Structure formats: C-alpha cells, structure tokens
GROMACS .gro file of C-alpha atoms in nm:
model
  285
    1MET     CA    1   1.686   8.373   1.598
    2SER     CA    2   1.592   8.265   1.950
    3ALA     CA    3   1.719   7.948   2.117
    4SER     CA    4   1.463   7.709   2.262
    5LEU     CA    5   1.470   7.590   2.624
    6GLY     CA    6   1.601   7.257   2.500
    7GLN     CA    7   1.888   7.427   2.320
    8TRP     CA    8   1.973   7.633   2.627
    9PHE     CA    9   1.971   7.311   2.830
   10GLN     CA   10   2.208   7.143   2.586
   11GLY     CA   11   2.420   7.459   2.585
   12ALA     CA   12   2.472   7.409   2.958
   13ARG     CA   13   2.636   7.076   2.858
   14PRO     CA   14   2.461   6.840   3.102
   15HIS     CA   15   2.707   6.561   3.019
   16THR     CA   16   2.967   6.759   3.220
   17TRP     CA   17   2.752   6.797   3.533
   18ALA     CA   18   2.901   6.485   3.689
   19ASN     CA   19   3.214   6.697   3.733
   20ALA     CA   20   3.010   6.915   3.970
   21PHE     CA   21   2.817   6.654   4.165
   22ALA     CA   22   3.081   6.381   4.202
   23PRO     CA   23   3.322   6.587   4.418
   24VAL     CA   24   3.040   6.692   4.650
   25VAL     CA   25   2.922   6.332   4.689
   26VAL     CA   26   3.264   6.195   4.775
   27GLY     CA   27   3.355   6.503   4.982
   28THR     CA   28   3.044   6.439   5.190
   29GLY     CA   29   3.151   6.078   5.221
   30ALA     CA   30   3.488   6.193   5.356
   31ALA     CA   31   3.307   6.420   5.605
   32ALA     CA   32   3.089   6.127   5.711
   33HIS     CA   33   3.404   5.919   5.759
   34ALA     CA   34   3.518   6.191   6.001
   35GLY     CA   35   3.177   6.179   6.171
   36ASN     CA   36   3.049   6.521   6.063
   37ALA     CA   37   2.839   6.494   5.746
   38ASN     CA   38   2.569   6.758   5.698
   39LEU     CA   39   2.302   6.712   5.432
   40TRP     CA   40   2.204   7.079   5.397
   41ARG     CA   41   2.562   7.196   5.359
   42ALA     CA   42   2.615   6.920   5.103
   43ILE     CA   43   2.314   7.050   4.907
   44LEU     CA   44   2.455   7.403   4.918
   45ALA     CA   45   2.795   7.277   4.801
   46ALA     CA   46   2.631   7.087   4.516
   47THR     CA   47   2.440   7.400   4.418
   48VAL     CA   48   2.762   7.603   4.407
   49ALA     CA   49   2.947   7.340   4.203
   50TRP     CA   50   2.657   7.293   3.959
   51ALA     CA   51   2.608   7.666   3.905
   52LEU     CA   52   2.981   7.710   3.848
   53ILE     CA   53   3.000   7.438   3.586
   54VAL     CA   54   2.693   7.571   3.406
   55GLY     CA   55   2.847   7.917   3.419
   56VAL     CA   56   3.181   7.804   3.283
   57ASN     CA   57   3.009   7.609   3.005
   58TYR     CA   58   2.813   7.915   2.893
   59ALA     CA   59   3.123   8.133   2.935
   60ASN     CA   60   3.324   7.897   2.713
   61ASP     CA   61   3.042   7.894   2.460
   62TYR     CA   62   3.044   8.274   2.450
   63SER     CA   63   3.421   8.328   2.446
   64ASP     CA   64   3.499   8.054   2.194
   65GLY     CA   65   3.206   8.166   1.981
   66ILE     CA   66   3.310   8.529   1.947
   67ARG     CA   67   3.668   8.420   1.870
   68GLY     CA   68   3.550   8.188   1.594
   69THR     CA   69   3.702   7.883   1.763
   70ASP     CA   70   3.372   7.692   1.735
   71ASP     CA   71   3.312   7.766   1.367
   72ALA     CA   72   3.433   7.422   1.257
   73ARG     CA   73   3.404   7.214   1.575
   74SER     CA   74   3.329   6.842   1.551
   75GLY     CA   75   3.124   6.827   1.872
   76PRO     CA   76   2.765   6.935   1.940
   77ALA     CA   77   2.668   7.280   1.809
   78ARG     CA   78   2.733   7.570   2.045
   79LEU     CA   79   2.484   7.849   2.107
   80THR     CA   80   2.711   8.136   2.005
   81GLY     CA   81   2.915   7.972   1.733
   82SER     CA   82   2.611   7.833   1.554
   83GLY     CA   83   2.415   8.158   1.582
   84ILE     CA   84   2.133   7.991   1.776
   85ALA     CA   85   2.161   8.261   2.046
   86ARG     CA   86   2.311   8.606   2.046
   87PRO     CA   87   2.649   8.645   2.217
   88TYR     CA   88   2.522   8.888   2.484
   89GLN     CA   89   2.247   8.639   2.577
   90VAL     CA   90   2.499   8.360   2.631
   91ARG     CA   91   2.726   8.593   2.828
   92MET     CA   92   2.433   8.696   3.047
   93ALA     CA   93   2.347   8.329   3.105
   94ALA     CA   94   2.704   8.272   3.224
   95PHE     CA   95   2.695   8.571   3.459
   96THR     CA   96   2.356   8.463   3.594
   97ALA     CA   97   2.492   8.118   3.676
   98PHE     CA   98   2.799   8.271   3.841
   99ALA     CA   99   2.578   8.501   4.048
  100PHE     CA  100   2.371   8.204   4.161
  101ALA     CA  101   2.691   8.023   4.261
  102CYS     CA  102   2.804   8.331   4.456
  103VAL     CA  103   2.481   8.351   4.653
  104ALA     CA  104   2.484   7.982   4.748
  105GLY     CA  105   2.858   7.996   4.816
  106THR     CA  106   2.825   8.298   5.043
  107ILE     CA  107   2.557   8.126   5.249
  108LEU     CA  108   2.773   7.814   5.278
  109SER     CA  109   3.078   8.019   5.373
  110LEU     CA  110   2.892   8.208   5.646
  111LEU     CA  111   2.778   7.874   5.788
  112SER     CA  112   3.135   7.746   5.803
  113SER     CA  113   3.424   7.990   5.747
  114TRP     CA  114   3.388   8.341   5.600
  115TRP     CA  115   3.722   8.327   5.416
  116LEU     CA  116   3.577   8.063   5.185
  117ILE     CA  117   3.404   8.357   5.013
  118LEU     CA  118   3.749   8.448   4.879
  119VAL     CA  119   3.798   8.094   4.751
  120GLY     CA  120   3.461   8.115   4.580
  121ALA     CA  121   3.554   8.445   4.416
  122LEU     CA  122   3.875   8.285   4.287
  123CYS     CA  123   3.668   7.999   4.142
  124VAL     CA  124   3.448   8.243   3.948
  125VAL     CA  125   3.750   8.434   3.817
  126ALA     CA  126   3.913   8.108   3.707
  127ALA     CA  127   3.590   7.997   3.540
  128TRP     CA  128   3.562   8.316   3.333
  129PHE     CA  129   3.927   8.347   3.229
  130TYR     CA  130   3.947   7.981   3.122
  131THR     CA  131   3.850   8.098   2.774
  132GLY     CA  132   3.756   8.462   2.847
  133GLY     CA  133   3.961   8.778   2.846
  134LYS     CA  134   4.254   8.872   2.624
  135HIS     CA  135   4.481   8.594   2.747
  136PRO     CA  136   4.268   8.287   2.833
  137TYR     CA  137   4.473   8.024   3.010
  138GLY     CA  138   4.269   7.746   2.847
  139TYR     CA  139   4.438   7.846   2.521
  140ARG     CA  140   4.778   7.782   2.680
  141GLY     CA  141   4.735   7.421   2.776
  142LEU     CA  142   4.631   7.487   3.137
  143GLY     CA  143   4.267   7.381   3.118
  144GLU     CA  144   4.320   7.037   3.269
  145VAL     CA  145   4.533   7.186   3.547
  146SER     CA  146   4.251   7.424   3.636
  147VAL     CA  147   3.991   7.147   3.628
  148PHE     CA  148   4.215   6.930   3.847
  149ILE     CA  149   4.249   7.206   4.104
  150PHE     CA  150   3.898   7.352   4.114
  151PHE     CA  151   3.677   7.051   4.039
  152GLY     CA  152   3.916   6.818   4.219
  153PHE     CA  153   4.087   6.953   4.528
  154VAL     CA  154   3.883   7.269   4.587
  155ALA     CA  155   3.547   7.098   4.534
  156VAL     CA  156   3.616   6.779   4.732
  157CYS     CA  157   3.821   6.930   5.013
  158GLY     CA  158   3.594   7.234   5.028
  159THR     CA  159   3.291   7.010   5.067
  160GLU     CA  160   3.458   6.811   5.345
  161PHE     CA  161   3.582   7.124   5.521
  162THR     CA  162   3.242   7.298   5.526
  163GLN     CA  163   3.093   6.993   5.696
  164ALA     CA  164   3.373   6.851   5.910
  165GLY     CA  165   3.573   7.166   5.979
  166SER     CA  166   3.895   7.005   5.858
  167ILE     CA  167   4.046   6.816   5.565
  168SER     CA  168   4.152   6.456   5.617
  169TRP     CA  169   4.400   6.248   5.421
  170VAL     CA  170   4.102   6.043   5.302
  171GLY     CA  171   3.941   6.358   5.161
  172ALA     CA  172   4.269   6.459   4.995
  173ALA     CA  173   4.302   6.115   4.836
  174CYS     CA  174   3.945   6.137   4.705
  175ALA     CA  175   4.019   6.485   4.573
  176LEU     CA  176   4.314   6.346   4.379
  177ALA     CA  177   4.090   6.079   4.229
  178ILE     CA  178   3.814   6.322   4.130
  179GLY     CA  179   4.070   6.566   3.992
  180CYS     CA  180   4.202   6.292   3.765
  181PHE     CA  181   3.853   6.191   3.651
  182SER     CA  182   3.751   6.552   3.581
  183SER     CA  183   4.073   6.624   3.395
  184ALA     CA  184   4.013   6.312   3.186
  185VAL     CA  185   3.669   6.441   3.084
  186ASN     CA  186   3.821   6.771   2.978
  187LEU     CA  187   4.109   6.600   2.802
  188ALA     CA  188   3.873   6.376   2.602
  189ASN     CA  189   3.685   6.684   2.488
  190ASN     CA  190   4.008   6.850   2.377
  191LEU     CA  191   4.132   6.531   2.210
  192ARG     CA  192   3.824   6.540   1.988
  193ASP     CA  193   3.890   6.901   1.896
  194ILE     CA  194   4.266   6.882   1.828
  195PRO     CA  195   4.237   6.953   1.451
  196THR     CA  196   4.002   7.252   1.483
  197ASP     CA  197   4.170   7.393   1.796
  198ALA     CA  198   4.514   7.379   1.635
  199ALA     CA  199   4.381   7.550   1.324
  200THR     CA  200   4.228   7.837   1.523
  201GLY     CA  201   4.520   7.891   1.760
  202LYS     CA  202   4.360   7.733   2.065
  203ILE     CA  203   4.664   7.555   2.208
  204THR     CA  204   4.513   7.313   2.456
  205LEU     CA  205   4.710   7.048   2.642
  206ALA     CA  206   4.585   6.797   2.383
  207VAL     CA  207   4.724   7.010   2.102
  208ARG     CA  208   5.057   7.031   2.284
  209LEU     CA  209   5.077   6.658   2.353
  210GLY     CA  210   4.945   6.547   2.017
  211ASP     CA  211   4.696   6.267   1.953
  212ARG     CA  212   4.902   5.976   2.088
  213GLY     CA  213   5.032   6.159   2.395
  214THR     CA  214   4.682   6.276   2.484
  215ARG     CA  215   4.543   5.923   2.468
  216ILE     CA  216   4.821   5.793   2.691
  217LEU     CA  217   4.765   6.068   2.948
  218TRP     CA  218   4.390   6.002   2.944
  219LEU     CA  219   4.449   5.634   3.025
  220ILE     CA  220   4.682   5.725   3.311
  221LEU     CA  221   4.431   5.970   3.457
  222VAL     CA  222   4.140   5.723   3.459
  223CYS     CA  223   4.351   5.449   3.618
  224ILE     CA  224   4.465   5.657   3.917
  225PRO     CA  225   4.123   5.669   4.094
  226PHE     CA  226   4.104   5.289   4.101
  227VAL     CA  227   4.454   5.267   4.246
  228ILE     CA  228   4.335   5.509   4.515
  229SER     CA  229   4.031   5.286   4.581
  230ILE     CA  230   4.266   4.999   4.659
  231ALA     CA  231   4.490   5.220   4.873
  232LEU     CA  232   4.198   5.350   5.082
  233GLY     CA  233   4.106   5.004   5.204
  234LEU     CA  234   3.893   4.695   5.157
  235ARG     CA  235   3.552   4.868   5.167
  236THR     CA  236   3.642   5.137   4.914
  237MET     CA  237   3.762   4.868   4.676
  238LEU     CA  238   3.393   4.826   4.598
  239ALA     CA  239   3.438   5.134   4.379
  240LEU     CA  240   3.622   4.908   4.137
  241GLY     CA  241   3.268   4.830   4.026
  242ALA     CA  242   3.293   5.145   3.811
  243ILE     CA  243   3.561   4.981   3.596
  244PRO     CA  244   3.317   4.833   3.338
  245LEU     CA  245   3.189   5.184   3.257
  246MET     CA  246   3.547   5.305   3.232
  247VAL     CA  247   3.631   5.022   2.994
  248LEU     CA  248   3.344   5.129   2.768
  249ALA     CA  249   3.477   5.486   2.777
  250ALA     CA  250   3.828   5.366   2.694
  251ARG     CA  251   3.734   5.171   2.381
  252PRO     CA  252   3.715   5.471   2.145
  253ILE     CA  253   4.039   5.604   2.295
  254LEU     CA  254   4.222   5.276   2.240
  255ARG     CA  255   4.078   5.224   1.894
  256GLY     CA  256   4.196   5.562   1.773
  257ALA     CA  257   3.849   5.712   1.724
  258GLN     CA  258   3.840   6.066   1.593
  259GLY     CA  259   3.598   6.360   1.591
  260ARG     CA  260   3.236   6.290   1.679
  261ASP     CA  261   3.318   5.924   1.755
  262LEU     CA  262   3.489   6.048   2.072
  263ILE     CA  263   3.179   6.224   2.207
  264PRO     CA  264   3.055   5.919   2.405
  265VAL     CA  265   3.384   5.914   2.596
  266LEU     CA  266   3.288   6.233   2.781
  267GLY     CA  267   2.955   6.105   2.908
  268LEU     CA  268   3.085   5.759   2.997
  269THR     CA  269   3.383   5.900   3.185
  270GLY     CA  270   3.153   6.134   3.377
  271ARG     CA  271   2.915   5.852   3.468
  272ALA     CA  272   3.205   5.632   3.579
  273MET     CA  273   3.329   5.918   3.798
  274LEU     CA  274   2.985   5.966   3.953
  275LEU     CA  275   2.943   5.594   4.016
  276TRP     CA  276   3.291   5.577   4.170
  277SER     CA  277   3.201   5.871   4.393
  278VAL     CA  278   2.871   5.725   4.511
  279ILE     CA  279   3.022   5.385   4.593
  280THR     CA  280   3.322   5.543   4.765
  281ALA     CA  281   3.103   5.779   4.969
  282LEU     CA  282   2.882   5.493   5.084
  283ALA     CA  283   3.188   5.286   5.174
  284LEU     CA  284   3.332   5.573   5.378
  285SER     CA  285   3.005   5.654   5.560
   0.00000   0.00000   0.00000
C-alpha cells in the first residue's frame, strides 16, 4: 500500500506548524525592537523550525507506530500505525526533514555564530529521541518540557540572536509566552490520548497528571502569554486580541470533552499562538 501526497501532507501534521512559525515571527519582532531585524535570516530560521517540526512529526509517527502505541489512538490516523505507509518510508521522511533543517541551520549559523551548529544538532537529537530509541523521554512525561525549551526559548531566542546578535529581556519574555503556547498544544494532544497512552505504557505528562490536572495545567499555560502581553507594555496589549480564539479552544477543555472532540483544541490553540505572535511582533517593530 502506498500513501498519497495528501496522506503524507496530513502525516506531517500541518495543524502543529504554528509551533514552528510563531517563535520565528515573534523572535524577529524582538530583533526589530532591538533595531536589527533581517528578513533573509528570519526566512532561514523559519525553514529550520518548519523542517524540524515536520521531522519530529514523522519521527513520532514512525516510533509510535512500530511500538504499537498508535494502534488504538483516537486522533487522526497515522501513516505507520494505520499501515498507509511502510515504517522505513516514514523513517526516511523524518531523516530527510532533519537533513533539510541541518542544511538551512548550518547556513544560518555561518551567517551569525558557528557554535549555533551545535545547538541545531542538539535540536535534531532531541527531536528523534522524543519518541525514538530504547528510552524515549516523551514516554516519561518530559514531552512538554522539551517543547517548552526547543520551540519556546531556543526558537525565539535563537531567532532574535541570529538577527540582533544578542538576546533581550523582551525576547526572553516572548520565548516564555511561546513556550507556554507550544506546550499547551502538546498537552492538549496528550490529554486526548490519555486512555490509549496509559494502556500502551506511554506515560506522558497528561497520563501522570490525570484528566483534571491536565486540563488545569492547560488553562494556566494559555493564560501566561496574555499576562506577558500586559507586562510588555501598552502596544503589546493589542495581542489580547487573540483571546477570542483562545476562548474557543478552551471550551472543549472546560466542558470535559474527550477523544476526538478534543482535536479542534490543537488547531485553535496553534492559531491563537500565531495570531498572538504576529500582533506582538508588529507591536514591537
């Protein structure tokens, strides 16, 4: 059986791509605030982040699929777990995306600071071992921590640094906000999968916290960015305009939705994060 282009596209999980683009947008805004924004370096940073998230999505598909974790999942069908694509094909797709990220990342590092190549290598290693290898840390409740670090602080501060040559407190504050948003997206995904993950031994943070604790943490995470908007100043308070989208995302969480009814939360949270990032970047520029 051979997967279609549409199935490969869905396998890359486009609803998570906001986690890649939002930190670059707001990181560029922080660089502009410091007076040193650079469009071409921003494009390279976005390419790295996008390729990494596509790679980690395919890697998760492959690793979870061969372990049988996806056999009874409530979310969209995965390429490996559903048998749409062969495991080695999905693994190769992940490695191809990682290689693409490495090429773009190396170019960006050579334009700014060579040692960022080491940071990029660490990002790829973290992406693979999230669910890959014999002891994946995503199965030990550390997935949200990794997302917070790599798609929050590393992505935002890295974007600002490659353009401005330094990291400002404004960039760090934005990184905290994006880290919380990204972690909330991941947490919502794991909330949906608590029953199947627990049954297959995938001990995510949501499994550890339980249904109620996970919902409470999700609400805390999505509130923090708006507190940061207020703390950054009058202009960045315009990012409160993303609250209506966040309210829509929160409804299933507050109403106790389960399984597939939680799927819209991921996309809505991602879109709220991207909108917050765009407004904040424009306010900082």
